[in-house]
Amino acid sequence: MVGSFQLMKSLNRSLILNIIRSAGMISRADIAKKTKLTPPTVTNITGGLLSEGIILEGQTGPSSGGRKPIMLRINSRNFFIAGVDVGVKKIRFGLADLNADLSYQTVVPISERMSEADLVRVITEQVQKLMRESAVPKEKMIGIGIGMHGVVDAERGISVFAPGLKLKNIPLKTMLEDVFLIPVKVENDVRAMALGEAWFGEGRGLDDLICINVGYGIGAGIIMNGRLFRGSHGLAGEIGHTVADLNGPRCTCGNYGCLQTLAAHDGLKNAALKEIILGRPTLISEMADGKPDKISGIVIHEAAKLGDELAIEILRGAGRYLGAAVSNLVHILNPPKIIVGGGISKAGAFILDPLREVVMKRSISEEARKTVIVESGLGDSAGLIGACTLVLSDLFSLNYENTKQTV
Ligand SMILES: [Zn+2]
């Protein structure tokens, strides 16, 4: 049966675990104060958590008169999660502890015509390899978290449509739980990323935030009141397909002028190609050895760093389109912070400066200008950390379906 990890037994356990996690170190008395649970209940539950190796007793804390209290903390290196980040071009794997510290990371490219069976086989083999190389025993693995690009039915753990693989309806959760017999969580990659930012990145301490990923596509993960907001039909955050130009280029979704045709990877590449064909001198063609296929976001960024006018213009243009989208988000949801990540965001100021300028210019009030716009601090690991956080949020949080998961 799936769920050998005997953890989610009651809300009180989750409550206490989450308080210990967020405090770092805390005494039993302070847990009782914060939770309003009785001291015997706290002693009882923490006793269980101690004997299961989920928490540890640490040094003594400051005394408030009597005996110095013993501090409790999460035993973060005692349990592990396998994280899988399935992008458009590659799949990243890593092992995380309860602090989402990653080790044993590997990257596997997505091959042309990867079938559903191939994908499940690659994930299975790589997760088995992670467990073998790290020598983590199976009972210490609390789950597998998968951030999957495209449309995902998170509740049932199905990849509904993965455009990078051109595959539909892959029941990842069921297929992998059958193999590993531990819980498997599947979520859209950008939503997972947003959760990762909320727990371990730029979003720590915030109840509301939006995380935008700009790479081969553009998506957003929205967190409201500490929870992922998916919308009624799982479409919330699909900002890559919001209209940026009614007469713009055709998008992979069939519409015209979607944001991602103008500000994601291929939009940048096409903008460069168009100017090169018109004969505009630029370092981009040289740096791509004159081969259109070699033009990439990285090449454009490198050219911009060398002062290439066209490259800078292309990145600034993308930044302005993103700025318009971010301005829309500010006026619709008014989050305190918007975090920008993904490959294209590595162009840093070339993109973020025009983005912020547009948001400032379009804000309808002084308050709207207070939204903080930052680059993700988790970098290339954001997706993996997010994938692992899918499992961690089940472990620690009260907001999720914990109580249903009794084993
Ligand atoms: Zn579209």
XYZ file of C-alpha atoms and ligand atoms in Angstrom:
408
model
C 0.000 0.000 0.000
C 1.203 3.483 -0.819
C 2.179 5.580 2.181
C 4.369 3.498 4.407
C 5.582 6.727 5.976
C 3.455 6.915 9.091
C 3.234 10.634 9.366
C -0.048 12.266 8.622
C -2.099 11.111 11.521
C -3.635 14.266 12.782
C -3.894 17.946 12.250
C -2.218 18.536 15.596
C 0.858 16.683 14.463
C 1.030 18.790 11.292
C 0.444 21.910 13.310
C 3.285 21.110 15.708
C 5.614 20.010 12.911
C 4.984 23.214 11.011
C 5.624 25.347 14.069
C 8.926 23.566 14.730
C 9.873 23.944 11.059
C 9.150 27.633 10.869
C 10.693 28.411 14.251
C 13.866 26.462 13.521
C 14.170 25.618 17.225
C 11.448 25.810 19.828
C 10.674 24.482 23.298
C 7.654 22.337 24.152
C 6.289 25.140 26.329
C 6.419 27.620 23.453
C 4.742 25.111 21.137
C 1.921 24.801 23.673
C 1.614 28.579 23.849
C 1.541 28.996 20.079
C -0.815 26.115 19.343
C -3.051 26.519 22.393
C -2.721 22.747 22.831
C -2.338 21.471 26.376
C 1.233 20.710 27.542
C 0.492 16.938 27.896
C -0.811 16.841 24.303
C 2.344 18.604 23.076
C 4.556 16.235 25.082
C 2.677 13.258 23.741
C 2.838 14.306 20.089
C 6.456 15.495 20.182
C 7.325 12.218 21.923
C 5.921 10.353 18.938
C 7.759 12.592 16.481
C 11.014 12.068 18.405
C 10.708 8.296 18.438
C 9.995 8.290 14.701
C 13.135 10.355 14.110
C 11.274 13.265 12.544
C 12.430 15.763 15.166
C 15.445 16.018 17.430
C 16.132 17.377 20.867
C 18.806 20.033 20.675
C 20.531 22.303 23.116
C 18.760 23.995 25.975
C 17.099 27.340 25.398
C 16.982 30.462 27.577
C 15.346 29.921 30.929
C 12.368 31.942 31.989
C 13.110 31.442 35.644
C 13.093 27.696 36.170
C 14.917 24.864 34.477
C 16.289 25.650 30.982
C 13.928 24.174 28.374
C 15.105 21.628 25.799
C 14.723 22.901 22.264
C 13.209 20.802 19.494
C 14.110 20.960 15.824
C 13.364 19.095 12.600
C 15.662 16.158 11.955
C 16.051 17.331 8.388
C 18.712 14.843 7.252
C 16.755 11.799 8.339
C 14.130 11.745 5.584
C 14.387 12.408 1.884
C 12.388 13.241 -1.211
C 13.127 12.493 -4.845
C 12.467 15.574 -6.970
C 11.775 15.436 -10.699
C 11.507 18.539 -12.865
C 10.251 17.695 -16.356
C 10.953 20.679 -18.599
C 10.467 21.049 -22.333
C 14.022 20.047 -23.250
C 15.344 18.211 -20.212
C 14.458 16.394 -17.019
C 16.258 17.236 -13.798
C 16.494 14.868 -10.861
C 17.700 15.408 -7.325
C 17.456 14.158 -3.788
C 16.303 16.643 -1.158
C 16.240 16.547 2.612
C 13.488 18.162 4.668
C 15.165 21.578 4.210
C 15.057 21.074 0.429
C 18.851 20.894 0.326
C 19.592 19.092 -2.914
C 22.182 16.443 -3.653
C 22.814 13.772 -6.307
C 21.475 15.985 -9.084
C 21.362 14.720 -12.643
C 19.966 16.032 -15.902
C 18.606 13.847 -18.697
C 17.795 15.413 -22.073
C 14.344 14.796 -23.508
C 14.843 12.864 -26.705
C 12.805 13.330 -29.833
C 9.720 11.138 -29.835
C 9.960 10.154 -26.192
C 6.950 7.921 -25.556
C 4.905 7.677 -22.386
C 6.649 4.385 -21.566
C 10.073 5.977 -22.189
C 9.271 8.871 -19.866
C 8.102 6.605 -17.042
C 11.105 4.337 -17.568
C 13.562 7.275 -17.410
C 11.960 8.634 -14.238
C 11.902 5.181 -12.628
C 15.527 4.441 -13.491
C 16.798 7.825 -12.357
C 14.907 7.776 -9.058
C 16.176 4.243 -8.411
C 19.695 5.473 -9.222
C 19.289 8.381 -6.778
C 18.272 6.007 -4.019
C 21.064 3.579 -4.832
C 23.850 6.154 -5.037
C 22.750 8.053 -1.959
C 22.221 4.782 -0.068
C 19.008 6.196 1.427
C 16.902 3.232 2.585
C 13.418 3.035 1.184
C 11.714 3.711 4.519
C 13.515 7.076 4.666
C 12.013 8.181 1.347
C 8.811 10.066 2.055
C 7.746 10.663 -1.507
C 8.448 11.689 -5.070
C 7.556 15.208 -6.232
C 7.179 15.879 -9.944
C 6.962 19.312 -11.528
C 5.703 18.729 -15.057
C 5.516 21.326 -17.802
C 2.148 21.799 -19.473
C -1.323 21.095 -18.186
C -1.475 18.908 -15.077
C -4.370 17.423 -13.132
C -2.704 17.707 -9.742
C -5.445 15.975 -7.828
C -5.231 12.803 -9.875
C -1.542 13.200 -10.682
C -2.016 13.142 -14.439
C 0.035 15.026 -17.009
C -2.919 16.116 -19.143
C -0.845 17.675 -21.920
C 2.929 18.001 -22.131
C 3.684 20.044 -25.260
C 7.462 19.406 -25.083
C 6.810 15.670 -25.305
C 3.667 15.941 -27.412
C 2.038 13.519 -25.005
C -1.372 13.522 -23.377
C -2.934 11.973 -20.298
C 0.033 10.286 -18.645
C -1.096 8.894 -15.255
C 2.300 9.573 -13.644
C 1.103 9.306 -10.051
C -0.458 5.875 -10.413
C 2.302 4.491 -12.605
C 5.098 5.579 -10.261
C 3.286 4.761 -7.028
C 2.866 1.225 -8.382
C 6.639 0.963 -8.726
C 7.896 2.792 -5.637
C 5.026 2.307 -3.167
C 5.522 5.826 -1.747
C 3.326 8.899 -2.354
C 3.884 10.665 -5.667
C 2.805 14.293 -6.138
C 2.465 15.777 -9.601
C 1.921 19.459 -10.310
C 2.513 21.925 -13.108
C 6.190 22.919 -12.983
C 5.642 26.649 -12.523
C 3.100 26.104 -9.754
C 5.574 23.796 -8.042
C 8.191 26.511 -8.473
C 5.909 29.068 -6.824
C 5.460 26.733 -3.867
C 9.237 26.273 -3.675
C 9.721 30.055 -3.677
C 7.105 30.420 -0.950
C 8.812 27.868 1.273
C 12.504 28.272 0.526
C 13.034 31.248 -1.766
C 12.064 34.853 -2.250
C 8.528 34.226 -1.063
C 9.333 33.107 2.490
C 6.996 34.629 5.009
C 4.471 35.798 2.423
C 0.894 34.538 2.182
C 0.404 35.892 -1.323
C 2.841 35.869 -4.191
C 3.144 35.202 -7.901
C 6.052 33.384 -9.492
C 6.571 33.796 -13.233
C 8.681 31.424 -15.267
C 10.029 32.639 -18.593
C 11.722 29.969 -20.667
C 10.473 28.060 -23.698
C 7.008 28.969 -22.502
C 5.705 31.447 -19.969
C 3.645 30.481 -16.955
C 2.798 31.742 -13.521
C 2.207 30.075 -10.189
C -0.171 31.973 -7.967
C -0.178 31.571 -4.188
C -3.035 33.122 -2.292
C -3.507 32.817 1.458
C -0.610 30.409 1.576
C -2.160 28.033 -0.951
C -1.672 27.379 -4.622
C -4.479 28.863 -6.643
C -5.374 26.621 -9.564
C -8.697 28.029 -10.716
C -11.860 26.070 -11.418
C -10.381 24.143 -14.327
C -6.680 24.284 -13.556
C -5.939 27.160 -15.928
C -5.009 29.838 -13.408
C -1.577 31.255 -14.143
C -1.457 30.455 -17.868
C -0.194 33.959 -18.587
C 1.860 32.744 -21.558
C -1.427 32.500 -23.441
C -2.845 35.867 -22.450
C -3.076 38.336 -25.319
C -0.083 40.621 -25.730
C -0.784 41.675 -29.332
C -4.062 40.938 -31.109
C -2.215 40.839 -34.434
C 0.869 39.055 -33.150
C 2.499 35.815 -34.315
C 0.723 32.478 -34.179
C 1.172 30.572 -30.943
C 1.508 26.813 -30.414
C -1.989 26.956 -28.896
C -3.435 28.116 -32.225
C -4.183 31.704 -31.191
C -2.353 34.793 -32.321
C -0.241 37.189 -30.292
C -0.027 35.233 -27.028
C 2.561 36.662 -24.629
C 4.866 33.706 -25.114
C 5.132 34.233 -28.863
C 6.718 37.596 -28.037
C 8.630 37.166 -24.801
C 9.560 33.473 -24.471
C 12.595 31.765 -25.984
C 11.354 31.250 -29.546
C 9.882 34.755 -29.668
C 13.343 36.184 -28.987
C 14.927 33.853 -31.503
C 12.414 34.753 -34.209
C 12.862 38.470 -33.566
C 16.633 38.047 -34.058
C 16.189 35.961 -37.221
C 13.841 38.498 -38.753
C 16.355 41.332 -38.371
C 19.270 39.178 -39.537
C 17.356 38.254 -42.713
C 16.741 41.977 -43.285
C 20.503 42.409 -43.203
C 20.925 44.114 -39.864
C 24.471 43.765 -38.572
C 24.640 41.981 -35.223
C 27.012 39.854 -33.193
C 24.220 37.326 -32.828
C 24.791 35.790 -36.303
C 28.535 35.543 -35.722
C 28.093 33.992 -32.288
C 25.648 31.453 -33.732
C 28.189 30.564 -36.483
C 25.722 31.900 -39.054
C 23.338 29.032 -38.259
C 19.753 30.011 -37.416
C 19.388 26.851 -35.323
C 22.164 27.988 -33.030
C 20.475 31.260 -32.134
C 19.245 30.907 -28.576
C 18.348 32.956 -25.558
C 21.870 32.354 -24.238
C 23.481 33.616 -27.471
C 21.275 36.726 -27.465
C 22.145 37.407 -23.832
C 25.868 36.942 -24.504
C 25.652 39.359 -27.452
C 23.801 41.872 -25.287
C 26.558 41.686 -22.680
C 29.043 42.620 -25.418
C 26.914 45.660 -26.200
C 25.189 44.346 -29.321
C 22.394 46.772 -30.127
C 19.975 44.291 -31.651
C 20.392 41.816 -28.784
C 19.764 44.542 -26.209
C 16.736 45.754 -28.190
C 15.270 42.214 -28.347
C 15.702 41.618 -24.613
C 14.284 45.046 -23.769
C 11.312 44.325 -26.035
C 10.660 41.037 -24.228
C 11.021 42.870 -20.918
C 8.367 45.391 -21.949
C 5.892 42.679 -22.978
C 6.524 40.921 -19.675
C 6.111 44.255 -17.911
C 2.665 44.651 -19.450
C 1.722 41.157 -18.276
C 3.070 41.826 -14.787
C 1.208 45.127 -14.677
C -1.991 43.234 -15.511
C -1.291 40.825 -12.648
C -0.661 43.693 -10.245
C -4.014 45.202 -11.150
C -5.899 41.898 -11.020
C -4.417 40.225 -7.929
C -2.234 42.902 -6.313
C 0.344 40.574 -4.754
C 3.074 42.038 -2.518
C 5.772 40.336 -4.567
C 6.279 38.933 -8.045
C 9.234 36.583 -8.560
C 10.640 36.146 -12.056
C 12.567 32.958 -12.882
C 13.373 30.635 -15.783
C 16.059 30.611 -18.475
C 15.183 33.938 -20.074
C 15.183 35.718 -16.713
C 18.925 35.004 -16.551
C 19.315 38.003 -18.867
C 18.815 39.944 -15.619
C 18.717 43.711 -15.949
C 18.327 43.568 -19.750
C 14.849 42.140 -19.119
C 14.005 43.217 -15.577
C 14.748 46.948 -15.955
C 12.290 47.504 -18.833
C 9.852 45.159 -17.092
C 9.895 47.276 -13.927
C 9.719 50.502 -15.958
C 6.507 49.371 -17.653
C 4.961 48.274 -14.353
C 5.827 51.625 -12.734
C 4.512 53.621 -15.658
C 1.238 51.705 -15.843
C 0.435 51.508 -12.164
C -2.760 53.372 -11.432
C -1.798 54.310 -7.906
C 1.137 54.765 -5.595
C 0.037 51.527 -3.862
C 0.276 49.529 -7.096
C 3.902 50.647 -7.408
C 4.698 48.925 -4.130
C 4.674 45.451 -5.674
C 8.216 44.153 -5.348
C 9.547 42.500 -8.504
C 12.580 40.281 -7.994
C 14.594 37.657 -9.774
C 14.326 34.125 -8.364
C 17.131 33.363 -5.955
C 16.785 29.603 -6.462
C 18.090 29.759 -10.048
C 18.266 26.507 -11.984
C 17.229 24.561 -8.887
C 13.892 26.384 -8.565
C 11.997 23.657 -10.423
C 13.537 20.805 -8.443
C 13.089 22.541 -5.099
C 9.500 23.225 -6.107
C 8.935 19.573 -7.014
C 10.266 18.484 -3.611
C 8.144 21.098 -1.850
C 5.027 19.379 -3.253
C 5.821 16.474 -0.922
C 7.008 18.676 1.953
C 3.847 20.740 1.896
C 1.929 17.554 2.470
C 4.149 16.726 5.395
C 4.100 20.041 7.197
C 1.169 22.048 6.106
C -2.348 22.279 7.389
C -3.637 23.583 4.121
C -3.478 20.369 2.255
C -5.261 17.069 2.217
C -3.264 15.692 5.147
C -6.107 14.216 7.061
C -7.185 12.132 4.092
C -3.796 10.465 3.992
C -3.969 8.312 7.061
C -2.292 5.006 6.497
Zn -0.948 30.680 -26.924
